[in-house]
């Protein structure tokens, strides 16, 4: 066998679907966890600086933000390991799928991994749960979008100060602060000046990046689901035909 044929044979055993899903998962999780963690830190700083004067008004929010940051650490570690496992499963089972075309012999380890539906079930459950995370990550984007739209309206109506003072963003309405928090809201030119700060712009873009990362991760999980389901179906078909040894 020549060098070219050997290379083509090796490349034919690469699980490209699982490989693409792994790259998507790594990039999505990196965006979601990295940008989400920093965005939460900047959000606490914005609330502390512009919307709450008393520590007791935002201490609960600070604890919630800290809790979510610990959850982010756990998510990053879990998805890193799980994506590696799924990629390894893809490498093991690609040879069994290729056997349909007479190219490879299936390995017993690959058949044992994919003969079980646990990877399909776990990945499907993760995809459903991550769909909720994806929807939840849209909430801060929605809040900052409304805030940015209000600031744009204020900039347009700068010639009528009496009108712009009635345009406000109340953090208490979004559940970020208790109703007795002071001031709890920003109005008029004060709000416009907040929107022009570096902290606000960075936080807004970080939440957008985290939202995009959540979407990429969801796409990766759906790709994993399709890949593992296909491998399982092929191995079941080969098992019924009596091809190869079973676990």
mmCIF file of C-alpha atoms in Angstrom:
data_model
loop_
_atom_site.group_PDB
_atom_site.id
_atom_site.type_symbol
_atom_site.label_atom_id
_atom_site.label_comp_id
_atom_site.label_asym_id
_atom_site.label_seq_id
_atom_site.Cartn_x
_atom_site.Cartn_y
_atom_site.Cartn_z
ATOM 1 C CA UNK A 1 0.000 0.000 0.000
ATOM 2 C CA UNK A 2 1.413 3.358 -1.041
ATOM 3 C CA UNK A 3 1.770 6.385 1.186
ATOM 4 C CA UNK A 4 -1.173 8.144 -0.494
ATOM 5 C CA UNK A 5 -3.480 5.154 -0.060
ATOM 6 C CA UNK A 6 -2.436 4.802 3.564
ATOM 7 C CA UNK A 7 -3.157 8.484 4.249
ATOM 8 C CA UNK A 8 -6.538 8.268 2.554
ATOM 9 C CA UNK A 9 -7.345 5.170 4.588
ATOM 10 C CA UNK A 10 -6.439 6.929 7.823
ATOM 11 C CA UNK A 11 -8.352 10.079 6.912
ATOM 12 C CA UNK A 12 -11.350 7.934 6.097
ATOM 13 C CA UNK A 13 -11.440 6.805 9.717
ATOM 14 C CA UNK A 14 -11.700 10.340 11.115
ATOM 15 C CA UNK A 15 -15.164 11.083 12.582
ATOM 16 C CA UNK A 16 -15.531 14.476 10.921
ATOM 17 C CA UNK A 17 -19.005 15.069 12.337
ATOM 18 C CA UNK A 18 -17.808 14.467 15.906
ATOM 19 C CA UNK A 19 -14.648 16.486 15.245
ATOM 20 C CA UNK A 20 -16.628 19.497 14.025
ATOM 21 C CA UNK A 21 -19.014 19.160 16.968
ATOM 22 C CA UNK A 22 -16.063 19.054 19.374
ATOM 23 C CA UNK A 23 -14.547 22.222 17.914
ATOM 24 C CA UNK A 24 -17.937 23.938 18.073
ATOM 25 C CA UNK A 25 -18.438 22.798 21.654
ATOM 26 C CA UNK A 26 -15.012 24.004 22.794
ATOM 27 C CA UNK A 27 -15.407 27.399 21.132
ATOM 28 C CA UNK A 28 -18.999 27.805 22.341
ATOM 29 C CA UNK A 29 -18.211 26.877 25.927
ATOM 30 C CA UNK A 30 -15.150 29.117 25.917
ATOM 31 C CA UNK A 31 -17.261 32.058 24.735
ATOM 32 C CA UNK A 32 -20.133 31.369 27.100
ATOM 33 C CA UNK A 33 -18.056 30.718 30.206
ATOM 34 C CA UNK A 34 -15.340 33.312 29.653
ATOM 35 C CA UNK A 35 -17.566 36.166 28.521
ATOM 36 C CA UNK A 36 -20.394 35.202 30.884
ATOM 37 C CA UNK A 37 -18.090 35.197 33.898
ATOM 38 C CA UNK A 38 -16.664 38.631 33.107
ATOM 39 C CA UNK A 39 -20.083 40.026 32.193
ATOM 40 C CA UNK A 40 -21.462 39.010 35.590
ATOM 41 C CA UNK A 41 -18.565 40.763 37.317
ATOM 42 C CA UNK A 42 -19.144 43.941 35.306
ATOM 43 C CA UNK A 43 -22.897 43.775 35.973
ATOM 44 C CA UNK A 44 -22.290 43.761 39.716
ATOM 45 C CA UNK A 45 -20.033 46.776 39.295
ATOM 46 C CA UNK A 46 -22.643 48.682 37.273
ATOM 47 C CA UNK A 47 -25.395 47.969 39.782
ATOM 48 C CA UNK A 48 -23.171 48.956 42.681
ATOM 49 C CA UNK A 49 -22.077 52.201 41.021
ATOM 50 C CA UNK A 50 -25.265 53.523 39.421
ATOM 51 C CA UNK A 51 -28.336 51.744 40.789
ATOM 52 C CA UNK A 52 -27.724 51.013 44.473
ATOM 53 C CA UNK A 53 -26.137 53.068 47.218
ATOM 54 C CA UNK A 54 -26.613 50.672 50.111
ATOM 55 C CA UNK A 55 -24.702 47.390 50.261
ATOM 56 C CA UNK A 56 -27.754 45.599 51.622
ATOM 57 C CA UNK A 57 -29.692 46.485 48.478
ATOM 58 C CA UNK A 58 -27.520 44.398 46.166
ATOM 59 C CA UNK A 59 -25.905 41.884 48.521
ATOM 60 C CA UNK A 60 -28.351 39.176 47.366
ATOM 61 C CA UNK A 61 -27.519 39.911 43.736
ATOM 62 C CA UNK A 62 -23.808 39.695 44.569
ATOM 63 C CA UNK A 63 -24.299 36.225 46.095
ATOM 64 C CA UNK A 64 -26.312 35.065 43.074
ATOM 65 C CA UNK A 65 -23.625 36.328 40.705
ATOM 66 C CA UNK A 66 -20.951 34.524 42.713
ATOM 67 C CA UNK A 67 -23.010 31.334 42.626
ATOM 68 C CA UNK A 68 -23.426 31.523 38.835
ATOM 69 C CA UNK A 69 -19.704 32.074 38.428
ATOM 70 C CA UNK A 70 -19.013 28.847 40.326
ATOM 71 C CA UNK A 71 -21.554 27.104 38.086
ATOM 72 C CA UNK A 72 -19.651 28.418 35.071
ATOM 73 C CA UNK A 73 -16.436 26.830 36.382
ATOM 74 C CA UNK A 74 -18.215 23.500 36.684
ATOM 75 C CA UNK A 75 -19.787 23.767 33.226
ATOM 76 C CA UNK A 76 -16.445 24.476 31.584
ATOM 77 C CA UNK A 77 -14.804 21.444 33.215
ATOM 78 C CA UNK A 78 -17.730 19.112 32.542
ATOM 79 C CA UNK A 79 -18.156 19.991 28.868
ATOM 80 C CA UNK A 80 -14.423 19.792 28.238
ATOM 81 C CA UNK A 81 -14.316 16.222 29.537
ATOM 82 C CA UNK A 82 -17.618 15.170 27.971
ATOM 83 C CA UNK A 83 -16.633 16.471 24.531
ATOM 84 C CA UNK A 84 -13.381 14.508 24.731
ATOM 85 C CA UNK A 85 -15.345 11.358 25.603
ATOM 86 C CA UNK A 86 -17.767 11.876 22.709
ATOM 87 C CA UNK A 87 -14.903 12.509 20.301
ATOM 88 C CA UNK A 88 -13.213 9.295 21.440
ATOM 89 C CA UNK A 89 -16.508 7.456 20.988
ATOM 90 C CA UNK A 90 -16.720 8.861 17.480
ATOM 91 C CA UNK A 91 -13.217 7.589 16.625
ATOM 92 C CA UNK A 92 -14.031 4.133 17.958
ATOM 93 C CA UNK A 93 -17.309 3.789 16.134
ATOM 94 C CA UNK A 94 -16.347 5.336 12.803
ATOM 95 C CA UNK A 95 -14.448 2.150 11.932
ATOM 96 C CA UNK A 96 -17.600 0.133 12.587
ATOM 97 C CA UNK A 97 -19.647 2.467 10.401
ATOM 98 C CA UNK A 98 -17.054 2.281 7.651
ATOM 99 C CA UNK A 99 -17.335 -1.518 7.728
ATOM 100 C CA UNK A 100 -20.639 -1.095 5.889
ATOM 101 C CA UNK A 101 -18.563 -0.048 2.878
ATOM 102 C CA UNK A 102 -15.927 -2.722 3.403
ATOM 103 C CA UNK A 103 -13.192 -0.367 4.526
ATOM 104 C CA UNK A 104 -12.593 -1.118 8.204
ATOM 105 C CA UNK A 105 -13.089 -3.779 10.792
ATOM 106 C CA UNK A 106 -15.056 -2.717 13.852
ATOM 107 C CA UNK A 107 -13.373 -2.714 17.238
ATOM 108 C CA UNK A 108 -14.930 -4.407 20.206
ATOM 109 C CA UNK A 109 -14.480 -1.268 22.326
ATOM 110 C CA UNK A 110 -16.241 0.885 19.772
ATOM 111 C CA UNK A 111 -19.101 -1.571 19.495
ATOM 112 C CA UNK A 112 -19.447 -1.731 23.285
ATOM 113 C CA UNK A 113 -19.555 2.062 23.538
ATOM 114 C CA UNK A 114 -22.166 2.598 20.849
ATOM 115 C CA UNK A 115 -24.287 -0.489 21.492
ATOM 116 C CA UNK A 116 -25.594 1.371 24.520
ATOM 117 C CA UNK A 117 -27.995 4.274 24.180
ATOM 118 C CA UNK A 118 -26.525 6.086 27.169
ATOM 119 C CA UNK A 119 -24.506 8.531 25.069
ATOM 120 C CA UNK A 120 -27.562 9.319 22.974
ATOM 121 C CA UNK A 121 -29.770 9.803 26.017
ATOM 122 C CA UNK A 122 -27.228 11.881 27.943
ATOM 123 C CA UNK A 123 -26.474 14.082 24.932
ATOM 124 C CA UNK A 124 -30.167 14.545 24.187
ATOM 125 C CA UNK A 125 -30.888 15.509 27.800
ATOM 126 C CA UNK A 126 -27.953 17.928 27.771
ATOM 127 C CA UNK A 127 -29.240 19.492 24.560
ATOM 128 C CA UNK A 128 -32.692 20.027 26.109
ATOM 129 C CA UNK A 129 -31.183 21.499 29.285
ATOM 130 C CA UNK A 130 -28.825 23.675 27.290
ATOM 131 C CA UNK A 131 -31.768 24.985 25.312
ATOM 132 C CA UNK A 132 -33.014 26.434 28.618
ATOM 133 C CA UNK A 133 -29.566 27.922 29.263
ATOM 134 C CA UNK A 134 -29.626 29.437 25.776
ATOM 135 C CA UNK A 135 -33.013 31.020 26.478
ATOM 136 C CA UNK A 136 -31.869 32.220 29.912
ATOM 137 C CA UNK A 137 -28.732 33.817 28.436
ATOM 138 C CA UNK A 138 -30.981 35.968 26.237
ATOM 139 C CA UNK A 139 -32.457 37.753 29.279
ATOM 140 C CA UNK A 140 -29.462 40.015 30.050
ATOM 141 C CA UNK A 141 -29.120 40.759 26.329
ATOM 142 C CA UNK A 142 -32.776 41.812 26.322
ATOM 143 C CA UNK A 143 -32.229 44.032 29.394
ATOM 144 C CA UNK A 144 -29.207 45.794 27.910
ATOM 145 C CA UNK A 145 -30.918 46.107 24.531
ATOM 146 C CA UNK A 146 -33.847 47.919 26.155
ATOM 147 C CA UNK A 147 -31.422 50.094 28.079
ATOM 148 C CA UNK A 148 -29.500 50.923 24.908
ATOM 149 C CA UNK A 149 -32.726 51.727 23.041
ATOM 150 C CA UNK A 150 -33.812 54.068 25.846
ATOM 151 C CA UNK A 151 -30.448 55.818 25.756
ATOM 152 C CA UNK A 152 -30.756 56.262 22.011
ATOM 153 C CA UNK A 153 -34.180 57.834 22.481
ATOM 154 C CA UNK A 154 -32.751 60.203 25.080
ATOM 155 C CA UNK A 155 -29.979 61.264 22.706
ATOM 156 C CA UNK A 156 -32.565 62.019 20.032
ATOM 157 C CA UNK A 157 -34.700 64.087 22.433
ATOM 158 C CA UNK A 158 -31.891 66.083 24.056
ATOM 159 C CA UNK A 159 -33.532 69.335 22.949
ATOM 160 C CA UNK A 160 -36.540 68.691 25.210
ATOM 161 C CA UNK A 161 -35.131 68.038 28.704
ATOM 162 C CA UNK A 162 -38.572 67.789 30.272
ATOM 163 C CA UNK A 163 -39.384 64.754 28.143
ATOM 164 C CA UNK A 164 -36.136 62.859 28.582
ATOM 165 C CA UNK A 165 -36.357 62.960 32.384
ATOM 166 C CA UNK A 166 -39.364 60.690 32.128
ATOM 167 C CA UNK A 167 -37.343 58.037 30.278
ATOM 168 C CA UNK A 168 -35.897 55.634 32.828
ATOM 169 C CA UNK A 169 -34.505 52.143 33.272
ATOM 170 C CA UNK A 170 -35.549 50.614 36.583
ATOM 171 C CA UNK A 171 -33.396 47.681 37.680
ATOM 172 C CA UNK A 172 -36.038 46.788 40.272
ATOM 173 C CA UNK A 173 -38.540 45.928 37.549
ATOM 174 C CA UNK A 174 -36.191 43.200 36.275
ATOM 175 C CA UNK A 175 -35.735 41.672 39.714
ATOM 176 C CA UNK A 176 -32.117 42.774 40.022
ATOM 177 C CA UNK A 177 -32.798 44.845 43.135
ATOM 178 C CA UNK A 178 -35.478 44.894 45.838
ATOM 179 C CA UNK A 179 -38.245 47.470 45.520
ATOM 180 C CA UNK A 180 -36.923 49.510 48.442
ATOM 181 C CA UNK A 181 -33.505 49.977 46.801
ATOM 182 C CA UNK A 182 -32.390 53.580 46.310
ATOM 183 C CA UNK A 183 -32.212 54.953 43.674
ATOM 184 C CA UNK A 184 -32.916 51.668 41.863
ATOM 185 C CA UNK A 185 -33.305 53.426 38.518
ATOM 186 C CA UNK A 186 -31.547 55.847 36.195
ATOM 187 C CA UNK A 187 -33.322 58.511 34.152
ATOM 188 C CA UNK A 188 -32.644 61.171 31.556
ATOM 189 C CA UNK A 189 -29.089 62.322 30.991
ATOM 190 C CA UNK A 190 -27.866 60.211 33.895
ATOM 191 C CA UNK A 191 -28.949 57.111 32.022
ATOM 192 C CA UNK A 192 -27.474 58.446 28.778
ATOM 193 C CA UNK A 193 -24.123 58.997 30.482
ATOM 194 C CA UNK A 194 -24.188 55.440 31.843
ATOM 195 C CA UNK A 195 -24.684 54.074 28.338
ATOM 196 C CA UNK A 196 -21.616 55.949 27.158
ATOM 197 C CA UNK A 197 -19.320 54.486 29.788
ATOM 198 C CA UNK A 198 -16.757 51.844 28.932
ATOM 199 C CA UNK A 199 -18.136 49.479 31.588
ATOM 200 C CA UNK A 200 -21.604 49.492 30.065
ATOM 201 C CA UNK A 201 -20.432 48.957 26.495
ATOM 202 C CA UNK A 202 -18.106 46.134 27.504
ATOM 203 C CA UNK A 203 -20.771 44.414 29.586
ATOM 204 C CA UNK A 204 -23.322 44.628 26.776
ATOM 205 C CA UNK A 205 -20.935 43.101 24.238
ATOM 206 C CA UNK A 206 -19.824 40.415 26.683
ATOM 207 C CA UNK A 207 -23.427 39.290 27.159
ATOM 208 C CA UNK A 208 -23.915 39.190 23.384
ATOM 209 C CA UNK A 209 -20.787 37.037 23.044
ATOM 210 C CA UNK A 210 -21.973 34.746 25.852
ATOM 211 C CA UNK A 211 -25.358 34.408 24.143
ATOM 212 C CA UNK A 212 -23.624 33.512 20.867
ATOM 213 C CA UNK A 213 -21.462 30.996 22.719
ATOM 214 C CA UNK A 214 -24.550 29.345 24.179
ATOM 215 C CA UNK A 215 -26.019 29.061 20.672
ATOM 216 C CA UNK A 216 -22.814 27.502 19.314
ATOM 217 C CA UNK A 217 -22.771 24.993 22.171
ATOM 218 C CA UNK A 218 -26.393 24.072 21.486
ATOM 219 C CA UNK A 219 -25.523 23.488 17.826
ATOM 220 C CA UNK A 220 -22.606 21.277 18.903
ATOM 221 C CA UNK A 221 -24.845 19.179 21.158
ATOM 222 C CA UNK A 222 -27.392 18.715 18.372
ATOM 223 C CA UNK A 223 -24.566 17.646 16.040
ATOM 224 C CA UNK A 224 -23.354 15.164 18.657
ATOM 225 C CA UNK A 225 -26.890 13.792 18.977
ATOM 226 C CA UNK A 226 -27.159 13.204 15.225
ATOM 227 C CA UNK A 227 -23.698 11.636 15.093
ATOM 228 C CA UNK A 228 -24.171 9.233 18.003
ATOM 229 C CA UNK A 229 -27.646 8.264 16.800
ATOM 230 C CA UNK A 230 -26.293 7.478 13.342
ATOM 231 C CA UNK A 231 -23.439 5.381 14.743
ATOM 232 C CA UNK A 232 -25.812 3.487 17.006
ATOM 233 C CA UNK A 233 -28.213 2.805 14.134
ATOM 234 C CA UNK A 234 -25.418 1.510 11.895
ATOM 235 C CA UNK A 235 -24.035 -0.753 14.607
ATOM 236 C CA UNK A 236 -27.481 -2.121 15.333
ATOM 237 C CA UNK A 237 -27.893 -2.859 11.637
ATOM 238 C CA UNK A 238 -24.501 -4.592 11.477
ATOM 239 C CA UNK A 239 -25.340 -6.560 14.619
ATOM 240 C CA UNK A 240 -28.569 -7.832 13.118
ATOM 241 C CA UNK A 241 -26.663 -8.917 10.011
ATOM 242 C CA UNK A 242 -24.272 -10.843 12.213
ATOM 243 C CA UNK A 243 -21.220 -8.818 11.193
ATOM 244 C CA UNK A 244 -18.373 -8.824 13.688
ATOM 245 C CA UNK A 245 -18.225 -9.862 17.298
ATOM 246 C CA UNK A 246 -20.547 -8.458 19.914
ATOM 247 C CA UNK A 247 -19.727 -7.232 23.410
#
